PDB file of C-alpha atoms in Angstrom:
ATOM      1  CA  UNK A1241      10.120  18.427  20.647  1.00 44.00           C
ATOM      2  CA  UNK A1242      10.483  21.815  19.302  1.00 42.00           C
ATOM      3  CA  UNK A1243       8.943  22.586  15.927  1.00 41.00           C
ATOM      4  CA  UNK A1244       8.672  25.042  13.207  1.00 43.00           C
ATOM      5  CA  UNK A1245       5.522  25.301  11.364  1.00 45.00           C
ATOM      6  CA  UNK A1246       4.651  25.535   7.714  1.00 51.00           C
ATOM      7  CA  UNK A1247       1.724  27.366   5.903  1.00 47.00           C
ATOM      8  CA  UNK A1248      -0.017  24.494   4.234  1.00 48.00           C
ATOM      9  CA  UNK A1249      -2.878  24.856   1.922  1.00 46.00           C
ATOM     10  CA  UNK A1250      -6.363  23.483   2.875  1.00 47.00           C
ATOM     11  CA  UNK A1251      -7.841  20.932   0.527  1.00 43.00           C
ATOM     12  CA  UNK A1252     -10.983  22.991   0.101  1.00 45.00           C
ATOM     13  CA  UNK A1253     -12.379  26.512   0.944  1.00 41.00           C
ATOM     14  CA  UNK A1254     -14.216  25.394   4.039  1.00 42.00           C
ATOM     15  CA  UNK A1255     -11.158  23.798   5.728  1.00 42.00           C
ATOM     16  CA  UNK A1256      -8.850  25.878   7.667  1.00 38.00           C
ATOM     17  CA  UNK A1257      -5.211  26.024   6.516  1.00 39.00           C
ATOM     18  CA  UNK A1258      -2.502  24.870   8.781  1.00 38.00           C
ATOM     19  CA  UNK A1259      -0.420  28.236   9.139  1.00 36.00           C
ATOM     20  CA  UNK A1260       2.858  29.258  10.518  1.00 36.00           C
ATOM     21  CA  UNK A1261       5.887  31.508   9.488  1.00 36.00           C
ATOM     22  CA  UNK A1262       7.554  30.171   6.330  1.00 39.00           C
ATOM     23  CA  UNK A1263      10.627  28.025   6.707  1.00 38.00           C
ATOM     24  CA  UNK A1264      12.587  29.499   3.805  1.00 37.00           C
ATOM     25  CA  UNK A1265      11.777  31.406   0.558  1.00 35.00           C
ATOM     26  CA  UNK A1266       9.987  29.222  -1.958  1.00 35.00           C
ATOM     27  CA  UNK A1267      12.371  27.653  -4.602  1.00 36.00           C
ATOM     28  CA  UNK A1268      12.006  27.780  -8.263  1.00 35.00           C
ATOM     29  CA  UNK A1269      12.918  24.179  -8.604  1.00 39.00           C
ATOM     30  CA  UNK A1270      10.918  21.726  -6.339  1.00 40.00           C
ATOM     31  CA  UNK A1271      13.786  19.364  -5.547  1.00 40.00           C
ATOM     32  CA  UNK A1272      16.081  22.122  -4.501  1.00 44.00           C
ATOM     33  CA  UNK A1273      17.587  20.422  -1.436  1.00 50.00           C
ATOM     34  CA  UNK A1274      18.394  16.774  -0.908  1.00 63.00           C
ATOM     35  CA  UNK A1275      18.043  17.278   2.975  1.00 84.00           C
ATOM     36  CA  UNK A1276      14.365  17.866   2.869  1.00 93.00           C
ATOM     37  CA  UNK A1277      12.552  14.478   3.471  1.00 96.00           C
ATOM     38  CA  UNK A1278       8.759  14.136   3.023  1.00 97.00           C
ATOM     39  CA  UNK A1279       6.961  11.127   4.424  1.00 97.00           C
ATOM     40  CA  UNK A1280       3.309  10.162   3.607  1.00 97.00           C
ATOM     41  CA  UNK A1281       0.628   7.715   4.775  1.00 95.00           C
ATOM     42  CA  UNK A1282      -1.396   7.808   1.678  1.00 93.00           C
ATOM     43  CA  UNK A1283      -5.193   7.859   1.883  1.00 89.00           C
ATOM     44  CA  UNK A1284      -8.371   9.932   1.688  1.00 89.00           C
ATOM     45  CA  UNK A1285      -7.069  11.373   5.147  1.00 91.00           C
ATOM     46  CA  UNK A1286      -3.290  11.301   4.568  1.00 94.00           C
ATOM     47  CA  UNK A1287      -0.593  11.616   7.205  1.00 96.00           C
ATOM     48  CA  UNK A1288       2.350  13.681   6.402  1.00 97.00           C
ATOM     49  CA  UNK A1289       5.652  14.466   8.019  1.00 97.00           C
ATOM     50  CA  UNK A1290       8.557  16.591   6.663  1.00 97.00           C
ATOM     51  CA  UNK A1291      11.947  17.028   8.025  1.00 96.00           C
ATOM     52  CA  UNK A1292      13.404  20.273   6.515  1.00 92.00           C
ATOM     53  CA  UNK A1293      16.988  21.214   5.460  1.00 89.00           C
ATOM     54  CA  UNK A1294      17.695  22.661   8.852  1.00 89.00           C
ATOM     55  CA  UNK A1295      16.467  19.525  10.800  1.00 91.00           C
ATOM     56  CA  UNK A1296      13.085  20.802  11.800  1.00 92.00           C
ATOM     57  CA  UNK A1297      10.324  18.257  11.870  1.00 95.00           C
ATOM     58  CA  UNK A1298       6.606  19.177  11.118  1.00 96.00           C
ATOM     59  CA  UNK A1299       3.751  16.782  10.582  1.00 96.00           C
ATOM     60  CA  UNK A1300      -0.172  16.774  10.302  1.00 96.00           C
ATOM     61  CA  UNK A1301      -2.896  15.346   8.314  1.00 96.00           C
ATOM     62  CA  UNK A1302      -4.790  16.500   5.382  1.00 95.00           C
ATOM     63  CA  UNK A1303      -8.142  15.217   3.879  1.00 93.00           C
ATOM     64  CA  UNK A1304      -8.814  14.723   0.334  1.00 91.00           C
ATOM     65  CA  UNK A1305     -12.333  13.570   0.861  1.00 91.00           C
ATOM     66  CA  UNK A1306     -14.313  14.492  -2.224  1.00 88.00           C
ATOM     67  CA  UNK A1307     -17.620  16.589  -2.002  1.00 89.00           C
ATOM     68  CA  UNK A1308     -20.599  15.208  -3.535  1.00 89.00           C
ATOM     69  CA  UNK A1309     -20.246  17.469  -6.396  1.00 89.00           C
ATOM     70  CA  UNK A1310     -16.813  16.370  -7.279  1.00 84.00           C
ATOM     71  CA  UNK A1311     -15.785  14.095 -10.124  1.00 82.00           C
ATOM     72  CA  UNK A1312     -13.687  10.848  -9.593  1.00 84.00           C
ATOM     73  CA  UNK A1313     -10.393  12.505 -10.198  1.00 86.00           C
ATOM     74  CA  UNK A1314     -10.865  15.575  -8.065  1.00 91.00           C
ATOM     75  CA  UNK A1315      -9.201  14.219  -4.869  1.00 91.00           C
ATOM     76  CA  UNK A1316      -5.981  13.358  -6.857  1.00 93.00           C
ATOM     77  CA  UNK A1317      -5.923  16.860  -8.420  1.00 94.00           C
ATOM     78  CA  UNK A1318      -6.242  18.329  -5.032  1.00 94.00           C
ATOM     79  CA  UNK A1319      -3.538  15.923  -3.870  1.00 95.00           C
ATOM     80  CA  UNK A1320      -1.072  17.099  -6.684  1.00 96.00           C
ATOM     81  CA  UNK A1321      -1.900  20.685  -5.960  1.00 96.00           C
ATOM     82  CA  UNK A1322      -1.174  20.271  -2.242  1.00 96.00           C
ATOM     83  CA  UNK A1323       2.154  18.508  -3.020  1.00 97.00           C
ATOM     84  CA  UNK A1324       3.057  21.425  -5.265  1.00 97.00           C
ATOM     85  CA  UNK A1325       2.270  24.005  -2.516  1.00 95.00           C
ATOM     86  CA  UNK A1326       4.011  21.802   0.260  1.00 95.00           C
ATOM     87  CA  UNK A1327       7.068  21.661  -1.820  1.00 95.00           C
ATOM     88  CA  UNK A1328       7.264  25.168  -2.503  1.00 93.00           C
ATOM     89  CA  UNK A1329       6.619  26.256   1.244  1.00 92.00           C
ATOM     90  CA  UNK A1330       9.275  23.756   2.368  1.00 92.00           C
ATOM     91  CA  UNK A1331      11.809  25.095  -0.169  1.00 91.00           C
ATOM     92  CA  UNK A1332      12.130  22.026  -2.170  1.00 93.00           C
ATOM     93  CA  UNK A1333      11.924  18.378  -1.514  1.00 95.00           C
ATOM     94  CA  UNK A1334      14.855  15.884  -1.727  1.00 94.00           C
ATOM     95  CA  UNK A1335      13.159  12.557  -1.259  1.00 96.00           C
ATOM     96  CA  UNK A1336       9.821  11.128  -0.614  1.00 97.00           C
ATOM     97  CA  UNK A1337       9.075   7.963   1.479  1.00 97.00           C
ATOM     98  CA  UNK A1338       5.632   6.445   1.723  1.00 96.00           C
ATOM     99  CA  UNK A1339       3.734   3.572   3.350  1.00 92.00           C
ATOM    100  CA  UNK A1340       3.642   0.726   0.817  1.00 90.00           C
ATOM    101  CA  UNK A1341       0.379  -1.012   1.398  1.00 80.00           C
ATOM    102  CA  UNK A1342       0.063  -4.591  -0.290  1.00 71.00           C
ATOM    103  CA  UNK A1343      -3.138  -5.585   1.295  1.00 68.00           C
ATOM    104  CA  UNK A1344      -6.479  -3.589   1.495  1.00 61.00           C
ATOM    105  CA  UNK A1345      -9.674  -4.102   3.383  1.00 69.00           C
ATOM    106  CA  UNK A1346     -11.784  -3.645   0.261  1.00 62.00           C
ATOM    107  CA  UNK A1347     -11.838  -2.846  -3.442  1.00 76.00           C
ATOM    108  CA  UNK A1348     -12.661   0.876  -2.939  1.00 77.00           C
ATOM    109  CA  UNK A1349      -9.592   1.317  -0.619  1.00 72.00           C
ATOM    110  CA  UNK A1350      -7.323  -0.427  -3.089  1.00 76.00           C
ATOM    111  CA  UNK A1351      -8.542   1.802  -5.861  1.00 75.00           C
ATOM    112  CA  UNK A1352      -8.198   5.078  -3.785  1.00 86.00           C
ATOM    113  CA  UNK A1353      -4.661   4.033  -2.645  1.00 86.00           C
ATOM    114  CA  UNK A1354      -3.588   3.182  -6.215  1.00 86.00           C
ATOM    115  CA  UNK A1355      -4.755   6.731  -7.419  1.00 90.00           C
ATOM    116  CA  UNK A1356      -2.785   8.409  -4.590  1.00 92.00           C
ATOM    117  CA  UNK A1357       0.219   6.146  -5.517  1.00 94.00           C
ATOM    118  CA  UNK A1358       0.043   6.886  -9.198  1.00 94.00           C
ATOM    119  CA  UNK A1359      -0.236  10.609  -8.540  1.00 95.00           C
ATOM    120  CA  UNK A1360       2.546  10.869  -6.040  1.00 97.00           C
ATOM    121  CA  UNK A1361       5.101   8.836  -8.128  1.00 96.00           C
ATOM    122  CA  UNK A1362       4.172  10.708 -11.398  1.00 96.00           C
ATOM    123  CA  UNK A1363       4.601  13.962  -9.481  1.00 97.00           C
ATOM    124  CA  UNK A1364       7.985  12.823  -8.059  1.00 97.00           C
ATOM    125  CA  UNK A1365       9.102  11.688 -11.584  1.00 96.00           C
ATOM    126  CA  UNK A1366       8.052  15.000 -13.123  1.00 96.00           C
ATOM    127  CA  UNK A1367       9.905  16.929 -10.504  1.00 95.00           C
ATOM    128  CA  UNK A1368      13.071  14.513 -10.236  1.00 94.00           C
ATOM    129  CA  UNK A1369      12.431  13.623  -6.696  1.00 95.00           C
ATOM    130  CA  UNK A1370      13.650  10.345  -5.386  1.00 95.00           C
ATOM    131  CA  UNK A1371      10.847   8.186  -3.884  1.00 96.00           C
ATOM    132  CA  UNK A1372      10.464   4.917  -1.959  1.00 95.00           C
ATOM    133  CA  UNK A1373       7.733   2.902  -0.703  1.00 94.00           C
ATOM    134  CA  UNK A1374       8.380   1.310   2.699  1.00 94.00           C
ATOM    135  CA  UNK A1375       6.513  -1.909   3.614  1.00 93.00           C
ATOM    136  CA  UNK A1376       4.079  -1.574   6.534  1.00 91.00           C
ATOM    137  CA  UNK A1377       5.697  -4.422   8.564  1.00 92.00           C
ATOM    138  CA  UNK A1378       9.130  -2.736   8.252  1.00 95.00           C
ATOM    139  CA  UNK A1379       7.617   0.558   9.559  1.00 94.00           C
ATOM    140  CA  UNK A1380       5.875  -1.124  12.487  1.00 95.00           C
ATOM    141  CA  UNK A1381       8.861  -3.228  13.311  1.00 96.00           C
ATOM    142  CA  UNK A1382      11.185  -0.059  13.342  1.00 96.00           C
ATOM    143  CA  UNK A1383       8.814   2.113  15.445  1.00 96.00           C
ATOM    144  CA  UNK A1384       7.060  -0.365  17.655  1.00 95.00           C
ATOM    145  CA  UNK A1385       9.362  -3.479  17.698  1.00 93.00           C
ATOM    146  CA  UNK A1386       6.856  -5.752  16.043  1.00 92.00           C
ATOM    147  CA  UNK A1387       5.817  -6.035  12.250  1.00 90.00           C
ATOM    148  CA  UNK A1388       2.325  -6.602  13.355  1.00 91.00           C
ATOM    149  CA  UNK A1389       1.948  -3.909  15.843  1.00 93.00           C
ATOM    150  CA  UNK A1390      -1.622  -2.324  16.045  1.00 94.00           C
ATOM    151  CA  UNK A1391      -2.452   1.215  15.625  1.00 94.00           C
ATOM    152  CA  UNK A1392      -2.430   2.010  19.269  1.00 96.00           C
ATOM    153  CA  UNK A1393       1.045   0.639  19.627  1.00 96.00           C
ATOM    154  CA  UNK A1394       2.426   2.673  16.703  1.00 96.00           C
ATOM    155  CA  UNK A1395       0.827   5.833  18.143  1.00 97.00           C
ATOM    156  CA  UNK A1396       2.235   5.053  21.609  1.00 97.00           C
ATOM    157  CA  UNK A1397       5.823   4.433  20.156  1.00 96.00           C
ATOM    158  CA  UNK A1398       5.780   7.703  18.247  1.00 97.00           C
ATOM    159  CA  UNK A1399       4.547   9.497  21.465  1.00 97.00           C
ATOM    160  CA  UNK A1400       7.535   7.830  23.301  1.00 96.00           C
ATOM    161  CA  UNK A1401       9.792   9.687  20.827  1.00 96.00           C
ATOM    162  CA  UNK A1402       8.383  13.006  21.822  1.00 95.00           C
ATOM    163  CA  UNK A1403       5.742  13.506  19.192  1.00 96.00           C
ATOM    164  CA  UNK A1404       2.131  14.271  19.583  1.00 96.00           C
ATOM    165  CA  UNK A1405       0.317  12.687  16.550  1.00 96.00           C
ATOM    166  CA  UNK A1406      -3.438  13.627  15.995  1.00 95.00           C
ATOM    167  CA  UNK A1407      -4.165  10.228  14.816  1.00 96.00           C
ATOM    168  CA  UNK A1408      -2.778   6.966  13.326  1.00 94.00           C
ATOM    169  CA  UNK A1409      -2.277   8.600   9.890  1.00 95.00           C
ATOM    170  CA  UNK A1410       0.024  11.167  11.429  1.00 97.00           C
ATOM    171  CA  UNK A1411       1.688   8.684  13.554  1.00 97.00           C
ATOM    172  CA  UNK A1412       2.465   6.573  10.662  1.00 96.00           C
ATOM    173  CA  UNK A1413       4.014   9.299   8.661  1.00 97.00           C
ATOM    174  CA  UNK A1414       6.268  10.316  11.485  1.00 97.00           C
ATOM    175  CA  UNK A1415       7.168   6.699  11.838  1.00 97.00           C
ATOM    176  CA  UNK A1416       8.107   6.562   8.183  1.00 96.00           C
ATOM    177  CA  UNK A1417      10.006   9.815   8.453  1.00 97.00           C
ATOM    178  CA  UNK A1418      12.065   8.577  11.464  1.00 96.00           C
ATOM    179  CA  UNK A1419      12.789   5.387   9.728  1.00 96.00           C
ATOM    180  CA  UNK A1420      14.146   7.204   6.535  1.00 95.00           C
ATOM    181  CA  UNK A1421      16.323   9.465   8.862  1.00 94.00           C
ATOM    182  CA  UNK A1422      17.663   6.687  10.998  1.00 93.00           C
ATOM    183  CA  UNK A1423      18.180   4.204   8.390  1.00 89.00           C
ATOM    184  CA  UNK A1424      19.220   6.502   5.459  1.00 83.00           C
ATOM    185  CA  UNK A1425      16.230   5.262   3.700  1.00 75.00           C
ATOM    186  CA  UNK A1426      17.104   1.589   4.066  1.00 65.00           C
ATOM    187  CA  UNK A1427      20.583   2.085   2.373  1.00 60.00           C
ATOM    188  CA  UNK A1428      23.597   1.518   4.504  1.00 51.00           C
TER     189      UNK A1428
END
């Protein structure tokens, strides 16, 4: 699968930025194009995939792991800043689809997810970008044929579609993006 790359900001000074030629000039308004879709697997290590207005799909992962000197809200400030820079670099975002998790392994995971979800939905509201949560079972059933497919099955299914995800986070984001594209976001 051919792909164009984006210049994406690193989350801290020590992490390398993901670089490539810009896709289009940055837009003054973040939601400039309805054709650009962003898919996210929210978490401390977030998977992301974006389809630009010209149909190019780019994906990756980004870490929002706090340093020992960070306050509790720093990961969310970094996430919001990353969203701003990603939207600017992509020339605007028309819609956002994210994995809607209803069950977490522990309390910390639930709190962290809730913080990312609150940050994302507030950012979308502020920038007038449509957003939608997609249940985990829906994503797995779409990509792997089973609503309870394990991580390996999801990765294998995404690879069978011609993508090379680095991990399960990126595979989940690609699966969400493909679901959004092929089902028109679940609206028929």
